[in-house]
């Protein structure tokens, strides 16, 4: 998609499943299951939709998906489906991993950072994007290195430490323009150090909400996940961002939505809003589920 002077492409990574109750927090199942069908283990199917931004002299990839460093136990627990990989999706749009010079991660949970590295035959994790600098909030990196019991299971040092060892992590503080038109914006709520990504060119704005708005079903402001560490803060931030997204017609990316990866939020009041999908690559997948 041409987007002002930039080119945007959706880059799909592997799909997986998480418990539906955990994805929708205090929202009763009778409400969320109208939007997501649960399997026999009460899990819902989720995507890892990454965003590729190409501009004058740069190739930036937002998020990296789950990657492939998984054992049998985790593949079963999360129903990891690697029919689609970030590497394959990049190839479809003519990009090699070595072409990526900026890897922007919203935060370091495994479903966002897992694809940042890959395993060598000897079992060592190495950067999957050998020429990229990894951009993450300093607060998130510090937390990932000494997590809390509540979120320890979401962090795997092999996802980011190979970049640190190579001197290629840039831990940023606050809003920061990673590449011309590509700006990271801290959004507290899912956790303390998560950042969203705003892409702007010639008046167009795209916004990558990451886990602040993981699927189109999470557009209503109180529909947040049980994983969120600071729910009240998240609700305040969502209220502000979703209203702006609707008013300014942002192209919104929904990282975990298996059916509508990007679209525009329409409607004026919370609870009455919906998403108009944008025709992305691979529209045939929409009819699934
Ligand atoms: Zn996530």
Short mmCIF file of C-alpha atoms and ligand atoms in Angstrom, two decimals:
data_model
loop_
_atom_site.label_atom_id
_atom_site.label_comp_id
_atom_site.label_asym_id
_atom_site.label_seq_id
_atom_site.Cartn_x
_atom_site.Cartn_y
_atom_site.Cartn_z
CA UNK A 1 0.00 0.00 0.00
CA UNK A 2 1.36 3.40 -0.97
CA UNK A 3 0.99 5.65 2.05
CA UNK A 4 2.09 9.18 1.27
CA UNK A 5 5.78 8.80 0.51
CA UNK A 6 6.03 5.51 2.37
CA UNK A 7 5.10 2.00 1.43
CA UNK A 8 3.24 -0.11 3.97
CA UNK A 9 2.82 -3.87 3.84
CA UNK A 10 1.23 -6.26 6.26
CA UNK A 11 3.61 -9.05 7.09
CA UNK A 12 1.89 -12.00 8.67
CA UNK A 13 3.67 -14.26 11.11
CA UNK A 14 2.57 -17.59 12.63
CA UNK A 15 -0.85 -17.95 14.22
CA UNK A 16 -1.42 -19.26 17.72
CA UNK A 17 -4.10 -19.70 20.34
CA UNK A 18 -4.58 -18.25 23.81
CA UNK A 19 -7.28 -18.77 26.39
CA UNK A 20 -10.34 -16.76 25.38
CA UNK A 21 -11.03 -15.68 28.95
CA UNK A 22 -7.51 -14.28 29.28
CA UNK A 23 -7.94 -12.37 26.00
CA UNK A 24 -11.10 -10.62 27.18
CA UNK A 25 -10.56 -10.11 30.92
CA UNK A 26 -13.80 -9.39 32.75
CA UNK A 27 -15.93 -9.50 29.59
CA UNK A 28 -18.29 -12.51 29.96
CA UNK A 29 -17.81 -15.38 27.55
CA UNK A 30 -21.40 -15.07 26.31
CA UNK A 31 -20.37 -11.68 24.88
CA UNK A 32 -16.86 -12.39 23.53
CA UNK A 33 -17.81 -15.68 21.90
CA UNK A 34 -20.02 -13.79 19.49
CA UNK A 35 -16.77 -12.46 18.07
CA UNK A 36 -14.32 -15.34 18.64
CA UNK A 37 -15.10 -19.02 18.59
CA UNK A 38 -13.29 -20.96 21.31
CA UNK A 39 -11.85 -24.43 20.68
CA UNK A 40 -12.33 -27.44 22.98
CA UNK A 41 -9.58 -26.05 25.25
CA UNK A 42 -11.31 -22.64 25.38
CA UNK A 43 -8.61 -21.08 23.20
CA UNK A 44 -9.18 -18.51 20.46
CA UNK A 45 -7.20 -18.22 17.24
CA UNK A 46 -4.88 -15.22 17.06
CA UNK A 47 -2.65 -13.73 14.39
CA UNK A 48 0.73 -12.03 14.62
CA UNK A 49 0.33 -9.25 12.07
CA UNK A 50 3.56 -7.31 11.64
CA UNK A 51 3.97 -4.10 9.63
CA UNK A 52 6.67 -3.35 7.10
CA UNK A 53 7.43 0.31 6.41
CA UNK A 54 9.65 1.19 3.49
CA UNK A 55 10.81 4.74 2.90
CA UNK A 56 13.63 6.66 1.32
CA UNK A 57 16.70 4.60 2.27
CA UNK A 58 15.19 2.51 5.05
CA UNK A 59 13.30 -0.72 5.70
CA UNK A 60 11.60 -0.88 9.10
CA UNK A 61 9.78 -3.92 10.44
CA UNK A 62 7.32 -3.44 13.29
CA UNK A 63 7.17 -6.63 15.44
CA UNK A 64 8.52 -10.04 14.60
CA UNK A 65 5.79 -12.58 15.39
CA UNK A 66 6.31 -15.78 17.36
CA UNK A 67 9.34 -17.07 15.49
CA UNK A 68 10.28 -20.73 15.34
CA UNK A 69 12.28 -21.46 18.50
CA UNK A 70 9.55 -23.65 20.01
CA UNK A 71 9.54 -27.06 21.61
CA UNK A 72 6.75 -29.61 21.27
CA UNK A 73 5.17 -28.67 24.60
CA UNK A 74 4.77 -25.01 23.68
CA UNK A 75 3.64 -25.77 20.14
CA UNK A 76 0.84 -27.81 21.66
CA UNK A 77 -0.01 -25.39 24.46
CA UNK A 78 -0.26 -22.39 22.16
CA UNK A 79 -1.34 -24.31 19.02
CA UNK A 80 1.45 -22.56 17.12
CA UNK A 81 0.74 -22.71 13.40
CA UNK A 82 3.77 -21.89 11.26
CA UNK A 83 2.10 -22.21 7.87
CA UNK A 84 2.72 -18.48 7.66
CA UNK A 85 6.06 -17.06 8.74
CA UNK A 86 7.44 -13.53 8.84
CA UNK A 87 10.32 -14.60 6.63
CA UNK A 88 7.93 -16.05 4.03
CA UNK A 89 5.65 -13.02 4.17
CA UNK A 90 8.64 -10.70 3.69
CA UNK A 91 9.73 -12.77 0.71
CA UNK A 92 6.24 -12.30 -0.79
CA UNK A 93 6.85 -8.54 -0.85
CA UNK A 94 10.43 -8.84 -2.08
CA UNK A 95 12.27 -8.23 1.19
CA UNK A 96 15.04 -10.38 2.67
CA UNK A 97 15.66 -10.40 6.44
CA UNK A 98 19.07 -8.81 5.77
CA UNK A 99 17.33 -5.83 4.12
CA UNK A 100 15.64 -4.80 7.38
CA UNK A 101 17.63 -2.05 9.11
CA UNK A 102 15.19 -1.18 11.91
CA UNK A 103 13.31 -3.77 13.94
CA UNK A 104 10.79 -1.99 16.13
CA UNK A 105 9.27 -4.05 18.93
CA UNK A 106 6.29 -2.76 20.90
CA UNK A 107 7.48 -4.81 23.88
CA UNK A 108 9.40 -8.03 24.48
CA UNK A 109 6.66 -10.61 25.14
CA UNK A 110 7.33 -13.78 23.15
CA UNK A 111 4.44 -13.29 20.72
CA UNK A 112 6.01 -9.98 19.64
CA UNK A 113 9.74 -10.60 19.95
CA UNK A 114 9.97 -14.35 19.26
CA UNK A 115 10.74 -13.89 15.57
CA UNK A 116 13.57 -11.43 16.24
CA UNK A 117 15.99 -14.33 16.58
CA UNK A 118 16.38 -17.81 15.15
CA UNK A 119 18.27 -20.91 16.21
CA UNK A 120 21.53 -21.99 14.64
CA UNK A 121 22.02 -25.76 14.16
CA UNK A 122 24.07 -25.81 17.39
CA UNK A 123 21.10 -24.38 19.32
CA UNK A 124 22.43 -20.83 19.70
CA UNK A 125 19.96 -17.98 19.17
CA UNK A 126 21.16 -15.35 16.69
CA UNK A 127 19.51 -12.24 15.23
CA UNK A 128 17.09 -13.19 12.44
CA UNK A 129 17.63 -9.70 11.00
CA UNK A 130 21.39 -9.52 10.91
CA UNK A 131 21.63 -5.88 9.83
CA UNK A 132 18.87 -4.47 12.00
CA UNK A 133 18.98 -2.34 15.11
CA UNK A 134 16.30 -3.37 17.61
CA UNK A 135 14.28 -0.47 19.04
CA UNK A 136 12.45 -0.93 22.34
CA UNK A 137 11.67 1.27 25.33
CA UNK A 138 14.44 1.33 27.93
CA UNK A 139 11.86 0.66 30.65
CA UNK A 140 10.63 -2.46 28.84
CA UNK A 141 14.14 -3.82 28.35
CA UNK A 142 14.94 -3.32 32.04
CA UNK A 143 11.70 -5.01 33.07
CA UNK A 144 12.20 -7.93 30.68
CA UNK A 145 15.59 -8.57 32.25
CA UNK A 146 14.08 -8.78 35.75
CA UNK A 147 10.40 -9.57 35.29
CA UNK A 148 7.72 -9.96 37.91
CA UNK A 149 6.12 -13.33 38.76
CA UNK A 150 2.98 -12.04 37.05
CA UNK A 151 4.57 -11.78 33.59
CA UNK A 152 7.76 -13.83 33.80
CA UNK A 153 6.33 -16.53 31.51
CA UNK A 154 6.03 -13.97 28.68
CA UNK A 155 9.76 -13.21 28.46
CA UNK A 156 12.52 -15.29 26.84
CA UNK A 157 15.96 -13.63 26.87
CA UNK A 158 16.96 -15.50 23.70
CA UNK A 159 14.50 -13.25 21.84
CA UNK A 160 16.51 -10.06 22.43
CA UNK A 161 19.87 -10.72 24.15
CA UNK A 162 21.61 -11.74 20.89
CA UNK A 163 21.02 -8.13 19.70
CA UNK A 164 22.35 -6.76 22.98
CA UNK A 165 25.49 -8.90 22.66
CA UNK A 166 26.01 -7.53 19.15
CA UNK A 167 25.57 -3.96 20.42
CA UNK A 168 22.44 -3.54 18.32
CA UNK A 169 19.70 -2.68 20.79
CA UNK A 170 18.69 0.94 20.98
CA UNK A 171 16.75 1.37 24.20
CA UNK A 172 14.79 4.59 23.78
CA UNK A 173 13.07 6.74 26.33
CA UNK A 174 9.65 8.17 25.45
CA UNK A 175 8.51 9.29 22.01
CA UNK A 176 11.24 8.80 19.44
CA UNK A 177 11.40 8.99 15.64
CA UNK A 178 13.09 5.73 14.64
CA UNK A 179 13.08 6.50 10.91
CA UNK A 180 11.58 9.49 9.05
CA UNK A 181 7.81 9.22 9.66
CA UNK A 182 8.07 6.20 11.98
CA UNK A 183 7.69 7.22 15.63
CA UNK A 184 7.39 5.08 18.74
CA UNK A 185 4.86 6.31 21.29
CA UNK A 186 4.76 4.85 24.82
CA UNK A 187 1.30 3.61 25.81
CA UNK A 188 1.13 2.47 29.41
CA UNK A 189 -1.45 -0.12 30.38
CA UNK A 190 -0.77 -3.54 28.86
CA UNK A 191 2.43 -3.17 30.81
CA UNK A 192 4.63 -0.25 31.88
CA UNK A 193 7.03 -0.11 28.95
CA UNK A 194 4.96 -0.92 25.86
CA UNK A 195 5.15 1.41 22.90
CA UNK A 196 2.76 1.84 19.99
CA UNK A 197 4.07 2.89 16.57
CA UNK A 198 2.76 5.87 14.61
CA UNK A 199 3.54 6.09 10.91
CA UNK A 200 2.95 9.45 9.23
CA UNK A 201 3.43 10.70 5.72
CA UNK A 202 1.84 13.59 3.84
CA UNK A 203 -1.08 13.84 6.22
CA UNK A 204 -1.79 10.12 6.40
CA UNK A 205 -1.49 8.45 9.79
CA UNK A 206 -1.27 4.74 10.51
CA UNK A 207 -1.21 3.53 14.08
CA UNK A 208 0.06 0.19 15.30
CA UNK A 209 -1.66 -0.32 18.64
CA UNK A 210 0.09 -3.59 19.55
CA UNK A 211 -1.48 -5.01 22.72
CA UNK A 212 -3.32 -1.78 23.55
CA UNK A 213 -5.90 -2.91 20.97
CA UNK A 214 -5.04 -6.44 19.90
CA UNK A 215 -8.10 -7.29 17.78
CA UNK A 216 -11.08 -5.45 16.33
CA UNK A 217 -13.19 -7.02 19.12
CA UNK A 218 -11.16 -4.88 21.57
CA UNK A 219 -12.33 -1.56 20.08
CA UNK A 220 -14.90 -0.93 22.86
CA UNK A 221 -12.87 0.86 25.53
CA UNK A 222 -13.55 -1.52 28.48
CA UNK A 223 -12.80 -4.66 26.42
CA UNK A 224 -9.25 -5.29 27.56
CA UNK A 225 -7.23 -8.39 28.31
CA UNK A 226 -6.71 -10.14 31.65
CA UNK A 227 -2.97 -9.99 30.86
CA UNK A 228 -2.95 -6.19 31.14
CA UNK A 229 -0.98 -5.12 34.21
CA UNK A 230 -2.46 -1.60 34.54
CA UNK A 231 -6.08 -1.88 33.38
CA UNK A 232 -7.29 1.54 34.48
CA UNK A 233 -4.36 3.27 32.79
CA UNK A 234 -4.95 1.26 29.65
CA UNK A 235 -8.63 2.24 29.57
CA UNK A 236 -7.73 5.94 29.84
CA UNK A 237 -5.16 5.65 27.07
CA UNK A 238 -7.51 3.66 24.86
CA UNK A 239 -10.32 6.16 25.33
CA UNK A 240 -8.07 8.94 24.04
CA UNK A 241 -6.40 7.00 21.22
CA UNK A 242 -9.51 5.31 19.83
CA UNK A 243 -11.42 8.63 19.73
CA UNK A 244 -8.52 10.22 17.84
CA UNK A 245 -8.18 7.27 15.50
CA UNK A 246 -11.86 7.55 14.57
CA UNK A 247 -11.86 11.34 14.25
CA UNK A 248 -8.65 11.51 12.20
CA UNK A 249 -9.32 8.34 10.16
CA UNK A 250 -6.11 6.61 11.11
CA UNK A 251 -5.26 3.36 9.41
CA UNK A 252 -5.28 1.09 12.47
CA UNK A 253 -3.32 -2.15 12.62
CA UNK A 254 -4.69 -4.94 14.82
CA UNK A 255 -1.76 -7.18 15.59
CA UNK A 256 -3.62 -10.24 16.83
CA UNK A 257 -6.76 -10.12 14.67
CA UNK A 258 -6.85 -13.15 12.35
CA UNK A 259 -9.58 -11.67 10.14
CA UNK A 260 -9.18 -7.91 9.96
CA UNK A 261 -5.49 -7.01 10.27
CA UNK A 262 -6.03 -3.35 9.46
CA UNK A 263 -8.90 -0.98 8.99
CA UNK A 264 -10.46 2.30 10.00
CA UNK A 265 -12.45 2.79 13.20
CA UNK A 266 -15.77 4.45 12.44
CA UNK A 267 -18.57 5.72 14.67
CA UNK A 268 -18.60 8.52 17.20
CA UNK A 269 -19.32 7.03 20.60
CA UNK A 270 -17.73 4.18 22.48
CA UNK A 271 -19.86 1.05 22.17
CA UNK A 272 -21.17 2.21 18.78
CA UNK A 273 -17.87 2.03 16.95
CA UNK A 274 -16.92 -0.57 14.39
CA UNK A 275 -14.03 -1.23 12.02
CA UNK A 276 -14.14 -0.90 8.25
CA UNK A 277 -11.54 -3.34 6.94
CA UNK A 278 -8.98 -2.20 4.42
CA UNK A 279 -8.25 -4.62 1.60
CA UNK A 280 -4.83 -5.96 2.52
CA UNK A 281 -2.72 -8.68 1.00
CA UNK A 282 -4.14 -12.18 1.19
CA UNK A 283 -7.84 -11.18 1.48
CA UNK A 284 -8.89 -14.81 0.96
CA UNK A 285 -7.99 -15.57 4.58
CA UNK A 286 -10.86 -13.38 5.75
CA UNK A 287 -13.42 -16.05 5.01
CA UNK A 288 -11.73 -18.46 7.45
CA UNK A 289 -12.85 -18.97 11.11
ZN1 LIG B 1 0.57 -9.82 22.29
#
